[in-house]
Amino acid sequence: MFSFQTASTTMQAISNFRKHLRMVGSRRVKVQTFAERRAKSFSRSWSDPTPMKPDSLHDSRDSGDLQASSGTLDEVVCDDVDWEEEEEMERQACEGDFIPPKIMLISSKVPKAEYVPNIIRRDDPSIIPILYDHEHATFDDILEEIEKKLSAYRKGCKIWNMLIFCQGGPGHLYLLKNKVATFAKVEKEEDMSNFWRRLSRMMSLLNPEPNLIHIMGCYVLGNANGEKLFHNLKRLMRPYTIEFKSPLELSAQGKEMIETYFDFRLFRLWKTRQHSKLHDYDELL
C-alpha cells in the first residue's frame, strides 16, 4: 500500500523543475535577426493546419487498411507488455509518501506560453510542466522529456493525470508544426499514432479510475469529429484505460480543470494579459 502525501524531497525536485525549465526542441532553433523574428510573428497564424485532401476522410479502402494495420499493431503492443511486471514496478515506485504526477505539456504556440509555468498551483508539487517548441520539437523529443521528468520525479512512476495545452479547434489538435491530430490522421500517420501508443505506456496501471488527459487551449468537442478523435485515441491507447476531457474554460467543468493545475487567480491574470504587448509582464506575475 502507498499513501498520497506531500514529500519534502518531491517538493524540492519539482521546485527545481520549474526554476530550470527549458523549451523542449528549441536546440534546433537557428539564430534570427530581429527583423526576421518580427516578420515571422506577423505572418504566422495559429490556424494553419496541414491541408487535407477532401476525400481523405472518406476513402473506405484506406479505412479498411487502417483498421487492419491498427489491429496488428495493437496485438504487437499487447504481446510486448508484461502487465504484472510493469504493475509491480509501478507499485514499488509508489511506496511511501507519494503523489501521482500530473504532466503538463505546453505548446509554444499558445500565446504567452513561456509564462504558464509561473501560474501553476504552488501548493501541488506533483504538477510537472514541459514547455515544448511547436516549430522545431518532434514527438520523440516530447516523449523523451516526459520519461526524463517522470524518472526524476520518482523512478518507475507513471502518469495519472495529464494536461495538453495547445492550439487547435473543433475536431483537431495542432500539436506540432505540420502535425494536426484529426480522427483520421491519428491512425493514418505512423509517427502520430506511435506517439499516442508510446504515451499510453507511460500511463498508470494502478489508478483505480481511468487515467485522465485534459485538452486545453482549444475546444476539440466543438463538432462531431472531436468525439471521433477522442474515440480513436482511446482505441489507439488500449489496453490502458484513458479518458479525454476538453471542457469549455468558462463552464463548471472548465473551472475544475483549471483549478486542478493552476492558481486560479494567476490564471485569470495571465488570460487578461495573454494578448497584451506590455513589457512589464514579468512584474505582473
PDB file of C-alpha atoms in Angstrom:
ATOM      1  CA  MET A   1       0.000   0.000   0.000  1.00  0.00           C
ATOM      2  CA  PHE A   2       1.109   3.552  -0.548  1.00  0.00           C
ATOM      3  CA  SER A   3      -0.155   6.895   0.665  1.00  0.00           C
ATOM      4  CA  PHE A   4      -0.552  10.084  -1.327  1.00  0.00           C
ATOM      5  CA  GLN A   5       1.047  12.696   0.921  1.00  0.00           C
ATOM      6  CA  THR A   6       3.374  15.553   0.153  1.00  0.00           C
ATOM      7  CA  ALA A   7       7.017  14.571   0.473  1.00  0.00           C
ATOM      8  CA  SER A   8       9.629  17.267   1.076  1.00  0.00           C
ATOM      9  CA  THR A   9      12.021  15.689  -1.431  1.00  0.00           C
ATOM     10  CA  THR A  10       9.318  15.766  -4.073  1.00  0.00           C
ATOM     11  CA  MET A  11       8.609  19.423  -3.305  1.00  0.00           C
ATOM     12  CA  GLN A  12      12.267  20.271  -3.802  1.00  0.00           C
ATOM     13  CA  ALA A  13      12.506  18.267  -7.028  1.00  0.00           C
ATOM     14  CA  ILE A  14       9.506  19.968  -8.592  1.00  0.00           C
ATOM     15  CA  SER A  15      10.751  23.368  -7.485  1.00  0.00           C
ATOM     16  CA  ASN A  16      13.938  22.665  -9.418  1.00  0.00           C
ATOM     17  CA  PHE A  17      11.922  21.603 -12.475  1.00  0.00           C
ATOM     18  CA  ARG A  18      10.191  24.954 -12.586  1.00  0.00           C
ATOM     19  CA  LYS A  19      13.306  27.038 -11.914  1.00  0.00           C
ATOM     20  CA  HIS A  20      15.302  25.406 -14.683  1.00  0.00           C
ATOM     21  CA  LEU A  21      12.575  24.765 -17.231  1.00  0.00           C
ATOM     22  CA  ARG A  22      13.846  24.759 -20.785  1.00  0.00           C
ATOM     23  CA  MET A  23      11.891  24.615 -24.010  1.00  0.00           C
ATOM     24  CA  VAL A  24      11.966  21.094 -25.452  1.00  0.00           C
ATOM     25  CA  GLY A  25      13.136  21.028 -29.069  1.00  0.00           C
ATOM     26  CA  SER A  26      14.429  24.615 -29.019  1.00  0.00           C
ATOM     27  CA  ARG A  27      18.013  23.418 -29.606  1.00  0.00           C
ATOM     28  CA  ARG A  28      17.187  23.293 -33.308  1.00  0.00           C
ATOM     29  CA  VAL A  29      16.272  26.974 -33.488  1.00  0.00           C
ATOM     30  CA  LYS A  30      18.737  28.957 -35.604  1.00  0.00           C
ATOM     31  CA  VAL A  31      19.760  32.480 -34.683  1.00  0.00           C
ATOM     32  CA  GLN A  32      17.443  35.019 -36.306  1.00  0.00           C
ATOM     33  CA  THR A  33      17.638  38.771 -36.634  1.00  0.00           C
ATOM     34  CA  PHE A  34      15.003  40.935 -35.006  1.00  0.00           C
ATOM     35  CA  ALA A  35      13.565  41.747 -38.450  1.00  0.00           C
ATOM     36  CA  GLU A  36      13.223  38.039 -39.284  1.00  0.00           C
ATOM     37  CA  ARG A  37      11.501  37.288 -35.987  1.00  0.00           C
ATOM     38  CA  ARG A  38       9.132  40.227 -36.412  1.00  0.00           C
ATOM     39  CA  ALA A  39       8.277  39.255 -39.996  1.00  0.00           C
ATOM     40  CA  LYS A  40       7.623  35.685 -38.913  1.00  0.00           C
ATOM     41  CA  SER A  41       5.444  36.748 -35.995  1.00  0.00           C
ATOM     42  CA  PHE A  42       3.266  38.878 -38.261  1.00  0.00           C
ATOM     43  CA  SER A  43       2.884  36.182 -40.914  1.00  0.00           C
ATOM     44  CA  ARG A  44       2.299  33.274 -38.544  1.00  0.00           C
ATOM     45  CA  SER A  45      -1.235  32.073 -37.985  1.00  0.00           C
ATOM     46  CA  TRP A  46      -2.254  29.633 -35.255  1.00  0.00           C
ATOM     47  CA  SER A  47      -4.855  28.063 -37.517  1.00  0.00           C
ATOM     48  CA  ASP A  48      -2.518  26.806 -40.246  1.00  0.00           C
ATOM     49  CA  PRO A  49      -3.086  23.056 -40.115  1.00  0.00           C
ATOM     50  CA  THR A  50      -1.726  20.938 -42.930  1.00  0.00           C
ATOM     51  CA  PRO A  51      -4.057  20.705 -45.921  1.00  0.00           C
ATOM     52  CA  MET A  52      -6.041  17.517 -46.338  1.00  0.00           C
ATOM     53  CA  LYS A  53      -7.469  16.022 -49.494  1.00  0.00           C
ATOM     54  CA  PRO A  54     -11.263  16.258 -49.432  1.00  0.00           C
ATOM     55  CA  ASP A  55     -11.678  12.529 -49.853  1.00  0.00           C
ATOM     56  CA  SER A  56      -9.033  11.562 -47.304  1.00  0.00           C
ATOM     57  CA  LEU A  57     -11.564  11.164 -44.504  1.00  0.00           C
ATOM     58  CA  HIS A  58     -13.984   9.101 -46.548  1.00  0.00           C
ATOM     59  CA  ASP A  59     -11.854   6.659 -48.504  1.00  0.00           C
ATOM     60  CA  SER A  60     -13.309   3.323 -47.485  1.00  0.00           C
ATOM     61  CA  ARG A  61     -10.362   1.386 -48.863  1.00  0.00           C
ATOM     62  CA  ASP A  62      -7.889   3.363 -46.746  1.00  0.00           C
ATOM     63  CA  SER A  63     -10.199   2.994 -43.774  1.00  0.00           C
ATOM     64  CA  GLY A  64     -10.188  -0.770 -44.117  1.00  0.00           C
ATOM     65  CA  ASP A  65      -6.392  -0.840 -44.416  1.00  0.00           C
ATOM     66  CA  LEU A  66      -6.100   1.345 -41.344  1.00  0.00           C
ATOM     67  CA  GLN A  67      -8.307  -0.914 -39.272  1.00  0.00           C
ATOM     68  CA  ALA A  68      -6.315  -3.965 -40.309  1.00  0.00           C
ATOM     69  CA  SER A  69      -2.937  -2.349 -39.637  1.00  0.00           C
ATOM     70  CA  SER A  70      -4.142  -0.853 -36.360  1.00  0.00           C
ATOM     71  CA  GLY A  71      -5.342  -4.225 -35.187  1.00  0.00           C
ATOM     72  CA  THR A  72      -1.956  -5.760 -35.947  1.00  0.00           C
ATOM     73  CA  LEU A  73      -0.104  -3.022 -34.110  1.00  0.00           C
ATOM     74  CA  ASP A  74      -2.431  -3.344 -31.124  1.00  0.00           C
ATOM     75  CA  GLU A  75      -1.603  -7.034 -30.917  1.00  0.00           C
ATOM     76  CA  VAL A  76       2.125  -6.346 -31.053  1.00  0.00           C
ATOM     77  CA  VAL A  77       1.901  -3.775 -28.266  1.00  0.00           C
ATOM     78  CA  CYS A  78      -0.181  -6.057 -26.076  1.00  0.00           C
ATOM     79  CA  ASP A  79       2.118  -9.054 -26.549  1.00  0.00           C
ATOM     80  CA  ASP A  80       5.178  -6.984 -25.747  1.00  0.00           C
ATOM     81  CA  VAL A  81       3.957  -5.906 -22.319  1.00  0.00           C
ATOM     82  CA  ASP A  82       4.349  -7.928 -19.137  1.00  0.00           C
ATOM     83  CA  TRP A  83       1.450  -6.346 -17.274  1.00  0.00           C
ATOM     84  CA  GLU A  84       2.128  -7.960 -13.917  1.00  0.00           C
ATOM     85  CA  GLU A  85       5.783  -6.962 -14.007  1.00  0.00           C
ATOM     86  CA  GLU A  86       5.022  -3.366 -15.017  1.00  0.00           C
ATOM     87  CA  GLU A  87       2.315  -3.056 -12.380  1.00  0.00           C
ATOM     88  CA  GLU A  88       4.638  -4.369  -9.681  1.00  0.00           C
ATOM     89  CA  MET A  89       7.409  -1.963 -10.718  1.00  0.00           C
ATOM     90  CA  GLU A  90       4.976   0.935 -10.544  1.00  0.00           C
ATOM     91  CA  ARG A  91       3.679  -0.256  -7.166  1.00  0.00           C
ATOM     92  CA  GLN A  92       7.212  -0.267  -5.762  1.00  0.00           C
ATOM     93  CA  ALA A  93       7.775   3.255  -7.112  1.00  0.00           C
ATOM     94  CA  CYS A  94       4.632   4.437  -5.309  1.00  0.00           C
ATOM     95  CA  GLU A  95       5.643   3.175  -1.871  1.00  0.00           C
ATOM     96  CA  GLY A  96       5.891   5.677   0.964  1.00  0.00           C
ATOM     97  CA  ASP A  97       4.897   9.313   0.638  1.00  0.00           C
ATOM     98  CA  PHE A  98       3.852   9.703  -2.963  1.00  0.00           C
ATOM     99  CA  ILE A  99       1.678  12.000  -5.033  1.00  0.00           C
ATOM    100  CA  PRO A 100       0.846  10.710  -8.539  1.00  0.00           C
ATOM    101  CA  PRO A 101       2.470  13.027 -11.092  1.00  0.00           C
ATOM    102  CA  LYS A 102       0.473  15.380 -13.291  1.00  0.00           C
ATOM    103  CA  ILE A 103       2.266  16.055 -16.567  1.00  0.00           C
ATOM    104  CA  MET A 104       1.553  19.380 -18.260  1.00  0.00           C
ATOM    105  CA  LEU A 105       2.542  19.702 -21.935  1.00  0.00           C
ATOM    106  CA  ILE A 106       2.632  23.346 -23.041  1.00  0.00           C
ATOM    107  CA  SER A 107       2.975  24.241 -26.714  1.00  0.00           C
ATOM    108  CA  SER A 108       4.986  27.363 -27.515  1.00  0.00           C
ATOM    109  CA  LYS A 109       2.189  28.146 -29.988  1.00  0.00           C
ATOM    110  CA  VAL A 110      -0.017  29.174 -27.051  1.00  0.00           C
ATOM    111  CA  PRO A 111       0.243  32.981 -26.665  1.00  0.00           C
ATOM    112  CA  LYS A 112       2.484  33.887 -23.703  1.00  0.00           C
ATOM    113  CA  ALA A 113       3.223  30.177 -23.194  1.00  0.00           C
ATOM    114  CA  GLU A 114       6.547  30.963 -21.528  1.00  0.00           C
ATOM    115  CA  TYR A 115       4.658  32.341 -18.515  1.00  0.00           C
ATOM    116  CA  VAL A 116       2.426  29.299 -17.986  1.00  0.00           C
ATOM    117  CA  PRO A 117       4.878  27.546 -15.601  1.00  0.00           C
ATOM    118  CA  ASN A 118       4.677  30.646 -13.371  1.00  0.00           C
ATOM    119  CA  ILE A 119       0.928  30.336 -12.820  1.00  0.00           C
ATOM    120  CA  ILE A 120       0.845  26.656 -11.842  1.00  0.00           C
ATOM    121  CA  ARG A 121      -0.546  25.772  -8.415  1.00  0.00           C
ATOM    122  CA  ARG A 122       2.236  26.313  -5.917  1.00  0.00           C
ATOM    123  CA  ASP A 123       0.679  24.013  -3.318  1.00  0.00           C
ATOM    124  CA  ASP A 124       0.836  20.971  -5.610  1.00  0.00           C
ATOM    125  CA  PRO A 125       4.376  19.684  -6.246  1.00  0.00           C
ATOM    126  CA  SER A 126       3.092  16.867  -8.459  1.00  0.00           C
ATOM    127  CA  ILE A 127       2.478  19.184 -11.436  1.00  0.00           C
ATOM    128  CA  ILE A 128       5.363  18.826 -13.888  1.00  0.00           C
ATOM    129  CA  PRO A 129       5.392  21.436 -16.690  1.00  0.00           C
ATOM    130  CA  ILE A 130       7.026  20.647 -20.016  1.00  0.00           C
ATOM    131  CA  LEU A 131       7.265  23.567 -22.452  1.00  0.00           C
ATOM    132  CA  TYR A 132       7.983  22.424 -25.991  1.00  0.00           C
ATOM    133  CA  ASP A 133       8.885  24.252 -29.178  1.00  0.00           C
ATOM    134  CA  HIS A 134       5.953  23.906 -31.572  1.00  0.00           C
ATOM    135  CA  GLU A 135       8.078  24.795 -34.592  1.00  0.00           C
ATOM    136  CA  HIS A 136      11.070  22.512 -34.026  1.00  0.00           C
ATOM    137  CA  ALA A 137      10.291  19.782 -31.479  1.00  0.00           C
ATOM    138  CA  THR A 138       9.419  16.247 -32.547  1.00  0.00           C
ATOM    139  CA  PHE A 139       7.181  13.636 -30.976  1.00  0.00           C
ATOM    140  CA  ASP A 140      10.321  11.798 -29.864  1.00  0.00           C
ATOM    141  CA  ASP A 141      11.608  14.969 -28.153  1.00  0.00           C
ATOM    142  CA  ILE A 142       8.383  15.253 -26.160  1.00  0.00           C
ATOM    143  CA  LEU A 143       8.251  11.597 -25.142  1.00  0.00           C
ATOM    144  CA  GLU A 144      11.908  11.583 -24.107  1.00  0.00           C
ATOM    145  CA  GLU A 145      11.346  14.662 -21.956  1.00  0.00           C
ATOM    146  CA  ILE A 146       8.304  13.096 -20.283  1.00  0.00           C
ATOM    147  CA  GLU A 147      10.322   9.956 -19.486  1.00  0.00           C
ATOM    148  CA  LYS A 148      13.152  12.069 -18.095  1.00  0.00           C
ATOM    149  CA  LYS A 149      10.834  14.159 -15.904  1.00  0.00           C
ATOM    150  CA  LEU A 150       8.964  11.096 -14.590  1.00  0.00           C
ATOM    151  CA  SER A 151      12.236   9.380 -13.712  1.00  0.00           C
ATOM    152  CA  ALA A 152      13.476  12.486 -11.885  1.00  0.00           C
ATOM    153  CA  TYR A 153      10.181  12.798 -10.019  1.00  0.00           C
ATOM    154  CA  ARG A 154      10.131   9.163  -8.858  1.00  0.00           C
ATOM    155  CA  LYS A 155      11.825   6.422 -10.862  1.00  0.00           C
ATOM    156  CA  GLY A 156       9.270   3.926 -12.132  1.00  0.00           C
ATOM    157  CA  CYS A 157       6.194   6.099 -11.554  1.00  0.00           C
ATOM    158  CA  LYS A 158       3.502   6.629 -14.193  1.00  0.00           C
ATOM    159  CA  ILE A 159       1.088   9.392 -15.185  1.00  0.00           C
ATOM    160  CA  TRP A 160      -2.361   9.569 -13.568  1.00  0.00           C
ATOM    161  CA  ASN A 161      -3.381  12.990 -14.896  1.00  0.00           C
ATOM    162  CA  MET A 162      -2.155  14.963 -17.872  1.00  0.00           C
ATOM    163  CA  LEU A 163      -2.868  18.347 -19.444  1.00  0.00           C
ATOM    164  CA  ILE A 164      -2.101  19.051 -23.095  1.00  0.00           C
ATOM    165  CA  PHE A 165      -2.170  22.820 -23.558  1.00  0.00           C
ATOM    166  CA  CYS A 166      -2.065  23.562 -27.273  1.00  0.00           C
ATOM    167  CA  GLN A 167      -3.979  25.248 -30.045  1.00  0.00           C
ATOM    168  CA  GLY A 168      -6.475  23.629 -32.333  1.00  0.00           C
ATOM    169  CA  GLY A 169     -10.214  23.746 -32.857  1.00  0.00           C
ATOM    170  CA  PRO A 170     -13.353  21.641 -33.287  1.00  0.00           C
ATOM    171  CA  GLY A 171     -12.240  18.133 -34.205  1.00  0.00           C
ATOM    172  CA  HIS A 172      -8.485  18.742 -34.264  1.00  0.00           C
ATOM    173  CA  LEU A 173      -5.374  19.379 -32.173  1.00  0.00           C
ATOM    174  CA  TYR A 174      -2.471  21.412 -33.511  1.00  0.00           C
ATOM    175  CA  LEU A 175       0.289  19.526 -31.693  1.00  0.00           C
ATOM    176  CA  LEU A 176       3.393  20.326 -33.759  1.00  0.00           C
ATOM    177  CA  LYS A 177       4.225  22.204 -36.931  1.00  0.00           C
ATOM    178  CA  ASN A 178       2.577  20.350 -39.831  1.00  0.00           C
ATOM    179  CA  LYS A 179       1.184  17.783 -37.375  1.00  0.00           C
ATOM    180  CA  VAL A 180      -2.546  18.211 -36.879  1.00  0.00           C
ATOM    181  CA  ALA A 181      -4.296  15.433 -34.985  1.00  0.00           C
ATOM    182  CA  THR A 182      -7.683  14.576 -36.516  1.00  0.00           C
ATOM    183  CA  PHE A 183      -9.691  11.370 -36.120  1.00  0.00           C
ATOM    184  CA  ALA A 184      -8.299  10.118 -39.457  1.00  0.00           C
ATOM    185  CA  LYS A 185      -4.701  11.327 -39.157  1.00  0.00           C
ATOM    186  CA  VAL A 186      -4.031   9.795 -35.735  1.00  0.00           C
ATOM    187  CA  GLU A 187      -4.427   6.419 -37.410  1.00  0.00           C
ATOM    188  CA  LYS A 188      -3.082   7.195 -40.869  1.00  0.00           C
ATOM    189  CA  GLU A 189       0.160   8.990 -39.940  1.00  0.00           C
ATOM    190  CA  GLU A 190       2.556   6.495 -38.389  1.00  0.00           C
ATOM    191  CA  ASP A 191       4.591   8.938 -36.297  1.00  0.00           C
ATOM    192  CA  MET A 192       1.434  10.406 -34.798  1.00  0.00           C
ATOM    193  CA  SER A 193      -0.152   7.046 -33.964  1.00  0.00           C
ATOM    194  CA  ASN A 194       3.140   5.861 -32.476  1.00  0.00           C
ATOM    195  CA  PHE A 195       3.237   8.975 -30.290  1.00  0.00           C
ATOM    196  CA  TRP A 196      -0.099   8.143 -28.669  1.00  0.00           C
ATOM    197  CA  ARG A 197       0.787   4.446 -28.321  1.00  0.00           C
ATOM    198  CA  ARG A 198       4.087   5.247 -26.618  1.00  0.00           C
ATOM    199  CA  LEU A 199       2.407   7.850 -24.444  1.00  0.00           C
ATOM    200  CA  SER A 200      -0.073   5.204 -23.281  1.00  0.00           C
ATOM    201  CA  ARG A 201       2.819   3.122 -21.928  1.00  0.00           C
ATOM    202  CA  MET A 202       3.580   5.986 -19.541  1.00  0.00           C
ATOM    203  CA  MET A 203       0.069   5.941 -18.045  1.00  0.00           C
ATOM    204  CA  SER A 204      -0.648   4.299 -14.701  1.00  0.00           C
ATOM    205  CA  LEU A 205      -1.709   0.702 -14.226  1.00  0.00           C
ATOM    206  CA  LEU A 206      -2.551   1.309 -10.563  1.00  0.00           C
ATOM    207  CA  ASN A 207      -5.017   4.148 -10.933  1.00  0.00           C
ATOM    208  CA  PRO A 208      -8.441   2.799  -9.862  1.00  0.00           C
ATOM    209  CA  GLU A 209     -10.039   5.405 -12.139  1.00  0.00           C
ATOM    210  CA  PRO A 210      -9.350   5.909 -15.859  1.00  0.00           C
ATOM    211  CA  ASN A 211      -6.173   7.926 -16.393  1.00  0.00           C
ATOM    212  CA  LEU A 212      -7.250  11.416 -17.395  1.00  0.00           C
ATOM    213  CA  ILE A 213      -5.958  13.574 -20.248  1.00  0.00           C
ATOM    214  CA  HIS A 214      -7.279  17.136 -20.311  1.00  0.00           C
ATOM    215  CA  ILE A 215      -7.098  19.143 -23.534  1.00  0.00           C
ATOM    216  CA  MET A 216      -6.851  22.901 -23.034  1.00  0.00           C
ATOM    217  CA  GLY A 217      -6.396  25.888 -25.313  1.00  0.00           C
ATOM    218  CA  CYS A 218      -8.990  24.792 -27.857  1.00  0.00           C
ATOM    219  CA  TYR A 219     -12.475  23.285 -27.838  1.00  0.00           C
ATOM    220  CA  VAL A 220     -11.979  19.942 -29.581  1.00  0.00           C
ATOM    221  CA  LEU A 221     -15.571  18.845 -28.941  1.00  0.00           C
ATOM    222  CA  GLY A 222     -16.977  21.730 -30.983  1.00  0.00           C
ATOM    223  CA  ASN A 223     -18.241  19.275 -33.586  1.00  0.00           C
ATOM    224  CA  ALA A 224     -18.805  15.537 -34.059  1.00  0.00           C
ATOM    225  CA  ASN A 225     -15.264  14.983 -35.300  1.00  0.00           C
ATOM    226  CA  GLY A 226     -13.977  15.821 -31.831  1.00  0.00           C
ATOM    227  CA  GLU A 227     -15.803  12.830 -30.376  1.00  0.00           C
ATOM    228  CA  LYS A 228     -14.427  10.671 -33.190  1.00  0.00           C
ATOM    229  CA  LEU A 229     -10.906  11.923 -32.446  1.00  0.00           C
ATOM    230  CA  PHE A 230     -11.167  11.031 -28.752  1.00  0.00           C
ATOM    231  CA  HIS A 231     -12.690   7.653 -29.610  1.00  0.00           C
ATOM    232  CA  ASN A 232      -9.803   6.800 -31.943  1.00  0.00           C
ATOM    233  CA  LEU A 233      -7.203   7.992 -29.440  1.00  0.00           C
ATOM    234  CA  LYS A 234      -8.684   5.824 -26.688  1.00  0.00           C
ATOM    235  CA  ARG A 235      -8.633   2.869 -29.064  1.00  0.00           C
ATOM    236  CA  LEU A 236      -5.005   3.536 -30.023  1.00  0.00           C
ATOM    237  CA  MET A 237      -4.028   3.663 -26.350  1.00  0.00           C
ATOM    238  CA  ARG A 238      -5.691   0.399 -25.353  1.00  0.00           C
ATOM    239  CA  PRO A 239      -5.434  -1.677 -23.236  1.00  0.00           C
ATOM    240  CA  TYR A 240      -4.510   1.274 -20.980  1.00  0.00           C
ATOM    241  CA  THR A 241      -7.701   2.967 -19.795  1.00  0.00           C
ATOM    242  CA  ILE A 242      -7.721   6.627 -20.786  1.00  0.00           C
ATOM    243  CA  GLU A 243     -10.404   9.288 -20.540  1.00  0.00           C
ATOM    244  CA  PHE A 244     -10.184  12.504 -22.548  1.00  0.00           C
ATOM    245  CA  LYS A 245     -11.830  15.746 -21.463  1.00  0.00           C
ATOM    246  CA  SER A 246     -11.952  19.100 -23.240  1.00  0.00           C
ATOM    247  CA  PRO A 247     -14.369  21.343 -21.340  1.00  0.00           C
ATOM    248  CA  LEU A 248     -15.034  24.981 -22.104  1.00  0.00           C
ATOM    249  CA  GLU A 249     -12.957  27.108 -19.738  1.00  0.00           C
ATOM    250  CA  LEU A 250     -15.988  29.148 -18.671  1.00  0.00           C
ATOM    251  CA  SER A 251     -18.010  26.066 -17.721  1.00  0.00           C
ATOM    252  CA  ALA A 252     -18.085  24.476 -14.275  1.00  0.00           C
ATOM    253  CA  GLN A 253     -16.027  21.567 -15.640  1.00  0.00           C
ATOM    254  CA  GLY A 254     -13.582  24.045 -17.155  1.00  0.00           C
ATOM    255  CA  LYS A 255     -13.112  25.827 -13.840  1.00  0.00           C
ATOM    256  CA  GLU A 256     -12.486  22.465 -12.162  1.00  0.00           C
ATOM    257  CA  MET A 257      -9.870  21.627 -14.800  1.00  0.00           C
ATOM    258  CA  ILE A 258      -8.150  24.990 -14.374  1.00  0.00           C
ATOM    259  CA  GLU A 259      -8.053  24.666 -10.588  1.00  0.00           C
ATOM    260  CA  THR A 260      -6.537  21.183 -10.893  1.00  0.00           C
ATOM    261  CA  TYR A 261      -3.401  22.598 -12.481  1.00  0.00           C
ATOM    262  CA  PHE A 262      -3.327  26.368 -11.953  1.00  0.00           C
ATOM    263  CA  ASP A 263      -3.525  29.039  -9.318  1.00  0.00           C
ATOM    264  CA  PHE A 264      -6.927  30.332 -10.427  1.00  0.00           C
ATOM    265  CA  ARG A 265      -6.176  33.977  -9.602  1.00  0.00           C
ATOM    266  CA  LEU A 266      -2.911  33.949 -11.522  1.00  0.00           C
ATOM    267  CA  PHE A 267      -4.524  32.091 -14.402  1.00  0.00           C
ATOM    268  CA  ARG A 268      -7.178  34.790 -14.757  1.00  0.00           C
ATOM    269  CA  LEU A 269      -4.481  37.463 -14.635  1.00  0.00           C
ATOM    270  CA  TRP A 270      -2.494  35.626 -17.302  1.00  0.00           C
ATOM    271  CA  LYS A 271      -5.587  35.362 -19.523  1.00  0.00           C
ATOM    272  CA  THR A 272      -6.243  39.098 -19.309  1.00  0.00           C
ATOM    273  CA  ARG A 273      -2.647  39.786 -20.374  1.00  0.00           C
ATOM    274  CA  GLN A 274      -2.318  36.918 -22.875  1.00  0.00           C
ATOM    275  CA  HIS A 275      -2.549  39.138 -25.958  1.00  0.00           C
ATOM    276  CA  SER A 276      -1.072  42.223 -24.344  1.00  0.00           C
ATOM    277  CA  LYS A 277       2.052  43.949 -25.642  1.00  0.00           C
ATOM    278  CA  LEU A 278       3.069  45.124 -22.176  1.00  0.00           C
ATOM    279  CA  HIS A 279       6.762  44.844 -21.368  1.00  0.00           C
ATOM    280  CA  ASP A 280       6.212  44.547 -17.611  1.00  0.00           C
ATOM    281  CA  TYR A 281       4.506  41.187 -17.877  1.00  0.00           C
ATOM    282  CA  ASP A 282       7.045  39.556 -15.570  1.00  0.00           C
ATOM    283  CA  GLU A 283       6.237  42.030 -12.818  1.00  0.00           C
ATOM    284  CA  LEU A 284       2.530  41.214 -13.050  1.00  0.00           C
ATOM    285  CA  LEU A 285       3.285  37.612 -12.193  1.00  0.00           C
TER     286      LEU A 285
END
